[in-house]
Short mmCIF file of C-alpha atoms and ligand atoms in Angstrom, two decimals:
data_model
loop_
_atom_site.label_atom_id
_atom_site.label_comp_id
_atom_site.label_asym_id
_atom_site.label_seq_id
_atom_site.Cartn_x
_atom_site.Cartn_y
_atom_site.Cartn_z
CA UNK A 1 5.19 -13.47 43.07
CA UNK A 2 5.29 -9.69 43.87
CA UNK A 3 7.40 -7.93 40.94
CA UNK A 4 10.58 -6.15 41.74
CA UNK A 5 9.63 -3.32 39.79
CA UNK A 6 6.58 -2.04 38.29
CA UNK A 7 5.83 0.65 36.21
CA UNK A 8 2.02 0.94 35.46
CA UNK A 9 1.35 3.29 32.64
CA UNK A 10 3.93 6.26 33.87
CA UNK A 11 4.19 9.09 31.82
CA UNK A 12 6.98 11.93 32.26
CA UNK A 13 6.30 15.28 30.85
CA UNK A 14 8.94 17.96 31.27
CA UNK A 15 7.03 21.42 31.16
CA UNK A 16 8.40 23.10 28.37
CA UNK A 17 7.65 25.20 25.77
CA UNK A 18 7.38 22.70 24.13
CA UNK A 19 6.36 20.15 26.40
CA UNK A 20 8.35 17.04 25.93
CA UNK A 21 6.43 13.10 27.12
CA UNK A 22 9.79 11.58 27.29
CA UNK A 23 7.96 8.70 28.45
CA UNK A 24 4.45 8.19 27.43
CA UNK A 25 2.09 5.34 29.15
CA UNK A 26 5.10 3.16 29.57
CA UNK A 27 4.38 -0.54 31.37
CA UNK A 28 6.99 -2.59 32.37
CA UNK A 29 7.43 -5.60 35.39
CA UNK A 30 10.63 -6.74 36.34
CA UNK A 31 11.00 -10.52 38.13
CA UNK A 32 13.58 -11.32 40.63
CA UNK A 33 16.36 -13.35 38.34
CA UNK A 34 15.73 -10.92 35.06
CA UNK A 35 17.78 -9.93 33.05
CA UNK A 36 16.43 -7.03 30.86
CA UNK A 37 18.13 -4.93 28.24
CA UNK A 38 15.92 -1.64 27.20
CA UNK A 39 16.91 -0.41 23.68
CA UNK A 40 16.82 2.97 21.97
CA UNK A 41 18.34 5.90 19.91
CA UNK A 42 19.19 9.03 21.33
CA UNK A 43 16.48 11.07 22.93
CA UNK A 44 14.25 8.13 23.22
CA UNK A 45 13.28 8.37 26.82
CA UNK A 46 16.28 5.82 28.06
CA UNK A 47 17.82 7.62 30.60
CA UNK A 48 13.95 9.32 31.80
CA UNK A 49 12.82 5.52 32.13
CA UNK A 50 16.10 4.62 34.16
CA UNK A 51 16.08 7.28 36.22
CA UNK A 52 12.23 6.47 37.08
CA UNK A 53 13.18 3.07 38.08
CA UNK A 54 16.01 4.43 40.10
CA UNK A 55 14.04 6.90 42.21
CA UNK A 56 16.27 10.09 41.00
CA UNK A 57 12.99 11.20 39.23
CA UNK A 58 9.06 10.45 39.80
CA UNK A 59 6.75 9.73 37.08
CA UNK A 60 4.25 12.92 36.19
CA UNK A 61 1.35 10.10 35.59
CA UNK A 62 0.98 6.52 36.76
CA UNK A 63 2.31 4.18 39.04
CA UNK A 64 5.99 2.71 40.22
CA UNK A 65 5.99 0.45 42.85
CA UNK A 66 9.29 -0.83 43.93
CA UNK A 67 9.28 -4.29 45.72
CA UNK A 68 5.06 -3.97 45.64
CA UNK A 69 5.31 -0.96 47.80
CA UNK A 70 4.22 2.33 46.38
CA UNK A 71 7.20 4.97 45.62
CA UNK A 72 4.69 8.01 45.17
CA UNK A 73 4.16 8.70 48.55
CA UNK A 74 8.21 7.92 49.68
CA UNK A 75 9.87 11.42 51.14
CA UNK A 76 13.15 12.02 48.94
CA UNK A 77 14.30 10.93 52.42
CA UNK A 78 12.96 7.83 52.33
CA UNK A 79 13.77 7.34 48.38
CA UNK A 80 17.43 8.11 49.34
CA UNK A 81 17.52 4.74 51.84
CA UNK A 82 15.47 2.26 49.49
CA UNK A 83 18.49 3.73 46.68
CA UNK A 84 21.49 2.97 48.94
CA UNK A 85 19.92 0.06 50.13
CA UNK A 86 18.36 -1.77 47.33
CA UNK A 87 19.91 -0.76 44.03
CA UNK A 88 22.98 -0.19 42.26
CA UNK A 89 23.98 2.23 39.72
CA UNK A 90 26.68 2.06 36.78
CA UNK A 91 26.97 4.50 34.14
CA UNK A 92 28.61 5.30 30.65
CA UNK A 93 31.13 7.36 32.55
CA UNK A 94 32.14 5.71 35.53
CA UNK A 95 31.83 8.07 38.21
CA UNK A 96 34.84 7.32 40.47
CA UNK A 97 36.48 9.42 42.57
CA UNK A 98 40.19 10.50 41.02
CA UNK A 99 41.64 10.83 44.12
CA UNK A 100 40.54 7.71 45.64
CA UNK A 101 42.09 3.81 45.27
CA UNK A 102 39.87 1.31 43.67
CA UNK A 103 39.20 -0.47 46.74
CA UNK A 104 38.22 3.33 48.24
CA UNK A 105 35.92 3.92 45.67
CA UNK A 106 34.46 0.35 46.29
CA UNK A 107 33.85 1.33 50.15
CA UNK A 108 32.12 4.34 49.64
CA UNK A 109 28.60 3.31 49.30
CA UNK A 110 29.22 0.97 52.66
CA UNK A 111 30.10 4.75 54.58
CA UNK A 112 26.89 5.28 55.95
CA UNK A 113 26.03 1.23 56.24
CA UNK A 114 27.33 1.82 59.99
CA UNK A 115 29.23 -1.13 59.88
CA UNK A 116 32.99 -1.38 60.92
CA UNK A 117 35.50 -0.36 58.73
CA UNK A 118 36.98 -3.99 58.36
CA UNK A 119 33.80 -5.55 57.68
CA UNK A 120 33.29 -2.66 54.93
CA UNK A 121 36.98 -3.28 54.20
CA UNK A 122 36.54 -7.00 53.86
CA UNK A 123 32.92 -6.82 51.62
CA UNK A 124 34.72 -4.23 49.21
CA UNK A 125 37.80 -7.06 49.09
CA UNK A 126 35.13 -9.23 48.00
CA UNK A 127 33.44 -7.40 45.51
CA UNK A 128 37.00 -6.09 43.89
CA UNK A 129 37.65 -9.93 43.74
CA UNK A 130 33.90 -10.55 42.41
CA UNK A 131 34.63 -8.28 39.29
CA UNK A 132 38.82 -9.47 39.02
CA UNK A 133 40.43 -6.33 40.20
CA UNK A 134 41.62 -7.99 43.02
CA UNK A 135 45.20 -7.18 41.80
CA UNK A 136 44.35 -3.40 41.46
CA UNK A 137 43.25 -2.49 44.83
CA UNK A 138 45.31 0.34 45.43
CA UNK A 139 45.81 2.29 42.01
CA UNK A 140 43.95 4.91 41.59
CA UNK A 141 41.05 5.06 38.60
CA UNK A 142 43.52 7.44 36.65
CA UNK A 143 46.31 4.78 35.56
CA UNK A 144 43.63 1.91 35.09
CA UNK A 145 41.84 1.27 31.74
CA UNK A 146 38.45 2.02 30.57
CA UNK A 147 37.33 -1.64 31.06
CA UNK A 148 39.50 -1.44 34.58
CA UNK A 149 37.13 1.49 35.15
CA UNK A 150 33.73 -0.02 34.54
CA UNK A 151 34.78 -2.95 36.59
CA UNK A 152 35.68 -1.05 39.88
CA UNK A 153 32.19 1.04 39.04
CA UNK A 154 30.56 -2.26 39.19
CA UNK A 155 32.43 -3.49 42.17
CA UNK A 156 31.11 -0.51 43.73
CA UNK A 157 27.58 -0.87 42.74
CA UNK A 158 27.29 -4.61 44.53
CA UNK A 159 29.01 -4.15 47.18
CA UNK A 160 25.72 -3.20 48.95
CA UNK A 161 24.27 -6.15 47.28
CA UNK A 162 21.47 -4.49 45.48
CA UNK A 163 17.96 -6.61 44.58
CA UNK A 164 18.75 -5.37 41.06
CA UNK A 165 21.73 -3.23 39.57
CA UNK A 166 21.11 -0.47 37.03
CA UNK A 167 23.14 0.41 34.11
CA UNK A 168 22.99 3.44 31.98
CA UNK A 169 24.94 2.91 28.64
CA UNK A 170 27.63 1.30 30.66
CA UNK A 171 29.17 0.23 27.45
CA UNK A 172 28.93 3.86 25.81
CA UNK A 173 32.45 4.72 26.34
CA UNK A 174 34.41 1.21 25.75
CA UNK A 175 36.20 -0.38 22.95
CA UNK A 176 34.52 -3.61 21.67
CA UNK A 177 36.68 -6.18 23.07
CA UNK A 178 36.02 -4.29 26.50
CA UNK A 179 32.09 -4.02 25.65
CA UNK A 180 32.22 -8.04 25.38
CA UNK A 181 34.04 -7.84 28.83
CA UNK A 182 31.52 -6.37 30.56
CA UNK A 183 28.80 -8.34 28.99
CA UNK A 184 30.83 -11.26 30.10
CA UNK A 185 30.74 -10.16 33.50
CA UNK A 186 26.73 -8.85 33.64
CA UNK A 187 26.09 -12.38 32.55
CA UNK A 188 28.03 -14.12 35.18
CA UNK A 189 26.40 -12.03 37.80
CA UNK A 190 23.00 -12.88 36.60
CA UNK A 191 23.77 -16.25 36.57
CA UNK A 192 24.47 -15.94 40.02
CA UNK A 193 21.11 -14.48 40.55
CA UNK A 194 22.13 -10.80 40.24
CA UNK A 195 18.91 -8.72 38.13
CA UNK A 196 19.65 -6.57 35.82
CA UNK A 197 18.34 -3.91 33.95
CA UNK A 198 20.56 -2.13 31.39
CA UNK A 199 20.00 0.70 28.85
CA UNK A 200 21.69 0.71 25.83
CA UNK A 201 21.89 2.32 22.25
CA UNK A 202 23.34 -0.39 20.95
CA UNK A 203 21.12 -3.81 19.53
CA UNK A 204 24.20 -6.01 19.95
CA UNK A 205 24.40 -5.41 23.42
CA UNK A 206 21.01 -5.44 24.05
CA UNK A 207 20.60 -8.46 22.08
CA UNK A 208 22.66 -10.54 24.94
CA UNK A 209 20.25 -9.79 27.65
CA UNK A 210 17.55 -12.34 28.45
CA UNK A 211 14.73 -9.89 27.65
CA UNK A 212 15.05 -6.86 25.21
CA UNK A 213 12.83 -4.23 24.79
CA UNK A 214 12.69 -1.26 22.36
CA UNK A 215 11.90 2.22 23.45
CA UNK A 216 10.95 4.69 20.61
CA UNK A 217 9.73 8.04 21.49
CA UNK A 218 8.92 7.28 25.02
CA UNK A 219 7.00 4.69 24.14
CA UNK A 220 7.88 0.80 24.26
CA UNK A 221 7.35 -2.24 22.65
CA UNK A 222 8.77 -5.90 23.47
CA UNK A 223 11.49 -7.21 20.98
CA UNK A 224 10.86 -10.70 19.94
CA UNK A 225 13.82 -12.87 19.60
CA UNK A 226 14.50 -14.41 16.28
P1 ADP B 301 17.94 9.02 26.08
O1 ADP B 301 18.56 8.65 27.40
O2 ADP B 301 17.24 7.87 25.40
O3 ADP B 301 18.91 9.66 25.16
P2 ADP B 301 16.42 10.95 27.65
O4 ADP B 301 15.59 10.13 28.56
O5 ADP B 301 17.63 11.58 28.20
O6 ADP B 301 16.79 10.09 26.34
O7 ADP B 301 15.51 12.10 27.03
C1 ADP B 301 14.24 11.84 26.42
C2 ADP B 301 13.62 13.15 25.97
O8 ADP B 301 13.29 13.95 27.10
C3 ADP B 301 14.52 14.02 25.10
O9 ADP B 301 13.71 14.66 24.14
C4 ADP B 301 15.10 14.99 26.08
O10 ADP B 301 15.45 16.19 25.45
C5 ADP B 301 13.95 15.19 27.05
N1 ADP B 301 14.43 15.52 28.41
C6 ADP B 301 15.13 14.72 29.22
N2 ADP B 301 15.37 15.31 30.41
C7 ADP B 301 14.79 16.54 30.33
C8 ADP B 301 14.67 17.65 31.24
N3 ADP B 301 15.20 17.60 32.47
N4 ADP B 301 14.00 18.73 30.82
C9 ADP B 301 13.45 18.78 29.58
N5 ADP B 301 13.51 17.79 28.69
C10 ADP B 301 14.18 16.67 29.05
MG1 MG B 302 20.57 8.67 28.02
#
């Protein structure tokens, strides 16, 4: 079976002085179905790694191939497409537009998709409904709460139903009852086939994905389940 994603032996260097390796040698394959958590403090080479795997930034050294296809020689052009088209994206902060309704927010990725506006209409509906905000369609991100929040960001990331959605921190800024929330909800979608791969500082969270694995200085190492 060809991997989702593959990272073989990428290493990031930002020219410095001093030079940093965020990410140094770094393997990783991602299946079709998993469910991955990658683990770290601060400065660890989290966001580097997801932003590899997300085509916002290329690897200095090594390989990423993305669906078995090689990203390397992709014009940003290109990148751009396989980004709208195959992934998703949530992050610690939400990213919605203020001015924009829920369901808005949701239809925004589906602009450029060329289809109608009530077919985009209709597959936002059903990812608002997917993630239980049915009932907050029209409010704007403003008067909802932070878990309200992270649900309409995730409405938004698969309503282009993405091969696999990426989350940075996407519990950073929640409460712990709302953390458990959205863990509910990642679960539910990966039961339903959705793959995942999630970055997180935190070992609890990480410790409800199918697959953790740690990341210290750039470098990682599997975590073994007790
Ligand atoms: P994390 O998300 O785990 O907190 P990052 O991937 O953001 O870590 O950063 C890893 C390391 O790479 C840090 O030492 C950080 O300072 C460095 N770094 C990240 N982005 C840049 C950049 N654009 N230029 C220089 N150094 C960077
Ligand atoms: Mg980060």
């Amino acid at each position: 079976m060809t991997a989702v994603m593959e990272l073989r032996d990428v290493t990031r260097s930002f020219p410095g002085p001093p030079e940093v390796q965020a990410l140094k040698s770094v393997s990783l394959r991602v299946d079709a179905g998993d469910y991955i958590a990658i683990v770290g403090p601060s400065g660890s080479g989290k966001s580097t790694m997801l932003n590899i795997l997300g085509l916002l930034d290329r690897p200095t050294v090594g390989e990423y191939r993305l669906d078995g296809e090689l990203t390397a020689t992709l014009t940003d052009d290109q990148r751009a497409a396989l980004r709208a088209h195959r992934l998703g994206f949530v992050f610690q902060s939400f990213h919605l537009l203020s001015r924009r309704t829920v369901l808005e927010n949701v239809m925004l990725p589906l602009l450029y998709s060329g289809a109608p506006r009530h077919l985009r209409e209709a597959r936002a509906r059903a990812a608002t409904s997917r993630v239980g905000l049915q009932h907050r369609e029209g409010f704007l991100p403003g008067v909802l709460s932070g878990g309200e929040r992270q649900r309409a960001a995730v409405a938004r990331a698969l309503v282009t139903r993405p091969q696999v959605l990426l989350a940075d921190e996407p519990t950073g800024n929640l409460d712990h009852a709302t953390t458990d929330e959205i863990m509910t909800l990642f679960e539910e979608l990966n039961r339903e086939g959705q793959t995942l791969v999630l970055i997180t500082h935190d070992l609890g969270v990480a410790a409800r994905a199918d697959r953790s694995i740690r990341i210290d200085d750039g470098r990682l190492s599997e975590v073994v389940a007790a």
